[in-house]
mmCIF file of C-alpha atoms in Angstrom:
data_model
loop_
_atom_site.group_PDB
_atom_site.id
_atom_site.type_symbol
_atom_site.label_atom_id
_atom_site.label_comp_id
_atom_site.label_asym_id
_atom_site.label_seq_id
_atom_site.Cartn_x
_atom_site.Cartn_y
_atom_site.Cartn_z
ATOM 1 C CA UNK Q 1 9.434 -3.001 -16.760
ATOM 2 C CA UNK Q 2 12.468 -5.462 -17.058
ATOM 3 C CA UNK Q 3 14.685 -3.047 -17.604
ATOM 4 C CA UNK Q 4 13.805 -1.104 -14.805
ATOM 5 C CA UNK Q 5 13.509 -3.474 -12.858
ATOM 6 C CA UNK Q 6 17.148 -5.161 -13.797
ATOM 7 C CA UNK Q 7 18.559 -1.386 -13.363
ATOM 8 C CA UNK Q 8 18.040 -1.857 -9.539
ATOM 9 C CA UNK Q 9 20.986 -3.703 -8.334
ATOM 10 C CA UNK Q 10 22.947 -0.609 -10.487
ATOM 11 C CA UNK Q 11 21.219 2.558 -8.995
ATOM 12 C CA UNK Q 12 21.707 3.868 -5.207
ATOM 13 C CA UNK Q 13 20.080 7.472 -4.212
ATOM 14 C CA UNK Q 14 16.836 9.288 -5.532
ATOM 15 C CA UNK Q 15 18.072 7.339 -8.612
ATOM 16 C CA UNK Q 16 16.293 4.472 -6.945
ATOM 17 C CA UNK Q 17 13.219 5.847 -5.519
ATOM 18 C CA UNK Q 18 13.258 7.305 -8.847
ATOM 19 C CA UNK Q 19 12.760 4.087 -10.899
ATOM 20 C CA UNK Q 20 10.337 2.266 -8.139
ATOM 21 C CA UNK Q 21 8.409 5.197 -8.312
ATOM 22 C CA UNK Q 22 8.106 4.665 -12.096
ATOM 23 C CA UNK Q 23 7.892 0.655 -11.909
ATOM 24 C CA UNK Q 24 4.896 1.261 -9.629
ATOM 25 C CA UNK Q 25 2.987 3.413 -12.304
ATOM 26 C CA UNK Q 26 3.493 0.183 -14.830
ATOM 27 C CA UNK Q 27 2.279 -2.285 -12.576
ATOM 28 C CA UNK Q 28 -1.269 -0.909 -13.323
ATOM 29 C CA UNK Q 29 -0.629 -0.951 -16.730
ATOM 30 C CA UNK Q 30 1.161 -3.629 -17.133
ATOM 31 C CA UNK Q 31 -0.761 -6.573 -15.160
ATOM 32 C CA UNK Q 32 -3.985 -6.701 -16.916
ATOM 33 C CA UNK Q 33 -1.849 -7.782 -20.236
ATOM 34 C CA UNK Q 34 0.671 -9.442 -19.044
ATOM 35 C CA UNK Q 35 0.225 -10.613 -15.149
ATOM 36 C CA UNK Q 36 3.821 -12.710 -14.946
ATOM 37 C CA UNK Q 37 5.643 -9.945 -16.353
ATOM 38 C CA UNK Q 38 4.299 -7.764 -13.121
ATOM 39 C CA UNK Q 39 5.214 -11.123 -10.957
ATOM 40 C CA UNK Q 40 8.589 -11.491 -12.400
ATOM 41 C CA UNK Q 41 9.677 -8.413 -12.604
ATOM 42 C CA UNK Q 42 8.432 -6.025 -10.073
ATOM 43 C CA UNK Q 43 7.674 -8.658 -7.215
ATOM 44 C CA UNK Q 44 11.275 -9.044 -6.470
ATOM 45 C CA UNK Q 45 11.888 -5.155 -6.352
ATOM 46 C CA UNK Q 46 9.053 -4.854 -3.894
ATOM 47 C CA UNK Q 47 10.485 -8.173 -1.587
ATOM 48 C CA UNK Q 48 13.620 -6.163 -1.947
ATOM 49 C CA UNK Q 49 12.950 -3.277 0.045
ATOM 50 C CA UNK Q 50 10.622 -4.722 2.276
ATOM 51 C CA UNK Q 51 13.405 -7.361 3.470
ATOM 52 C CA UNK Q 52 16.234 -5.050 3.970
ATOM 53 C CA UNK Q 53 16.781 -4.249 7.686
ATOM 54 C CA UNK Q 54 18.266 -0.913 6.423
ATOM 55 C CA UNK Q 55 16.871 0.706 3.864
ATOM 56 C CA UNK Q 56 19.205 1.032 0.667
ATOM 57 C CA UNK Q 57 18.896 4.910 0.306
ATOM 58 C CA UNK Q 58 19.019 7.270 3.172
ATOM 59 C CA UNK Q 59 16.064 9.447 2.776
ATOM 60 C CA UNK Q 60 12.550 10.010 3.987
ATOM 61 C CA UNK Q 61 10.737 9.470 0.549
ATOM 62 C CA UNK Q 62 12.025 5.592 0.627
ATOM 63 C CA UNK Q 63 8.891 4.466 3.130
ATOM 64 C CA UNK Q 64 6.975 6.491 0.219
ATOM 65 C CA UNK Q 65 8.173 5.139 -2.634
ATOM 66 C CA UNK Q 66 7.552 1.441 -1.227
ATOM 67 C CA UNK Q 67 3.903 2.333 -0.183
ATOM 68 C CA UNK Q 68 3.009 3.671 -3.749
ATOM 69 C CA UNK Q 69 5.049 0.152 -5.147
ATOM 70 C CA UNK Q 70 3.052 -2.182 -2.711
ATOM 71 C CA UNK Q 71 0.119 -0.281 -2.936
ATOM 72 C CA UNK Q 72 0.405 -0.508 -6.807
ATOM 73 C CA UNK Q 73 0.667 -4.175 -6.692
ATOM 74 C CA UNK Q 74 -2.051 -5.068 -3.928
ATOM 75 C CA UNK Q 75 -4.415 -2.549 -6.272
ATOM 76 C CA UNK Q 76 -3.552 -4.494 -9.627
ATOM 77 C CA UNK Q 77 -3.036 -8.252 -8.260
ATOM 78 C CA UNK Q 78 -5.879 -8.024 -5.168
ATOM 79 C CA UNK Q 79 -5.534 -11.446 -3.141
ATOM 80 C CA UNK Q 80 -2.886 -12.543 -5.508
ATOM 81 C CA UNK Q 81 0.121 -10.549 -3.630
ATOM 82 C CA UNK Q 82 -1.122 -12.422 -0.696
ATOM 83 C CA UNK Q 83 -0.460 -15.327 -1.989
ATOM 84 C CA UNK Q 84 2.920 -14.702 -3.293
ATOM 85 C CA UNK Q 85 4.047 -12.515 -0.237
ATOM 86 C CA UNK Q 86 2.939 -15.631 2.056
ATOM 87 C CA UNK Q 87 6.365 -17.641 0.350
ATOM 88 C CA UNK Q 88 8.417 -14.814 1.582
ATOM 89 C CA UNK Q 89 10.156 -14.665 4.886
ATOM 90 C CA UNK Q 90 8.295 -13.255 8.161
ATOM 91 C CA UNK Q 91 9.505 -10.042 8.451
ATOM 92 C CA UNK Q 92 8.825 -9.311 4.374
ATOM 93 C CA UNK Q 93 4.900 -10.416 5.649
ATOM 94 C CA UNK Q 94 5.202 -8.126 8.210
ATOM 95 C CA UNK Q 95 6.417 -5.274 6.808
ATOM 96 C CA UNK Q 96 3.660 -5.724 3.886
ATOM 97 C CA UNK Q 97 1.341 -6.211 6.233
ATOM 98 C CA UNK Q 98 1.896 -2.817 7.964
ATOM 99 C CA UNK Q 99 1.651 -0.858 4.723
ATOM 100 C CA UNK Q 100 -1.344 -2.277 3.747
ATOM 101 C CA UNK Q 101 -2.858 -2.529 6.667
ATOM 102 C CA UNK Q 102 -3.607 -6.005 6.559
ATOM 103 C CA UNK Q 103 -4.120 -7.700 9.963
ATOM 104 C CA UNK Q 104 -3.004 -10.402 11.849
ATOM 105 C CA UNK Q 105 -4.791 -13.066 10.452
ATOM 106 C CA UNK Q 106 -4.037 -12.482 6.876
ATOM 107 C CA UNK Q 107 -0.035 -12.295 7.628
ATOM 108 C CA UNK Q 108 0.355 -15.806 9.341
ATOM 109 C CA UNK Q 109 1.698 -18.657 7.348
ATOM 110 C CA UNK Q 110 0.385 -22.088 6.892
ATOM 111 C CA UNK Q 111 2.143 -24.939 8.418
ATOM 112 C CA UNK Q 112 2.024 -28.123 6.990
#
């Protein structure tokens, strides 16, 4: 997963969707062994792509291939991505949010 995952910044095209598609098939078997590797590694992918205003490959499949990754991650981690998605900005919320069809109510930070 860490090399994958460290590949990322390196790869542009189907070469991407490519290796998220394959870092999403380790998340499942990854997490139950080793939870922080999943957090540290495949986490920052997934913020990644859903903070980018433009998506870094021009192609259909990248909406996809971010589904299956946060989909992946909200089946291995349950309320746990919550939690860590709810320390990134807004629009990564949002964008979660609308994926995994999470409403309103779970997407709005806590002020303190």
């Amino acid at each position: 997963m860490k090399e994958f995952s460290n590949r990322m910044s390196q790869l542009s095209g189907q070469a991407l969707l490519d290796v998220s598609k394959r870092l999403a098939v380790l998340v499942a078997c990854v997490y139950p062994r080793s939870p922080e590797v999943v957090q540290r590694y495949a986490l920052p992918v997934l913020w990644s792509f859903l903070g980018n205003k433009s998506p870094p490959v021009r192609s259909a499949n990248v909406r996809t291939v971010v589904a299956q990754l946060a989909k992946a991650l909200h089946e291995a981690m349950g309320s746990k991505l919550r939690k860590h998605a709810a320390s990134q900005p807004q629009n990564v919320m949002k964008n979660l949010s609308n994926i995994l069809g999470w409403n309103e109510c779970h997407v709005k930070k806590k002020t303190t």
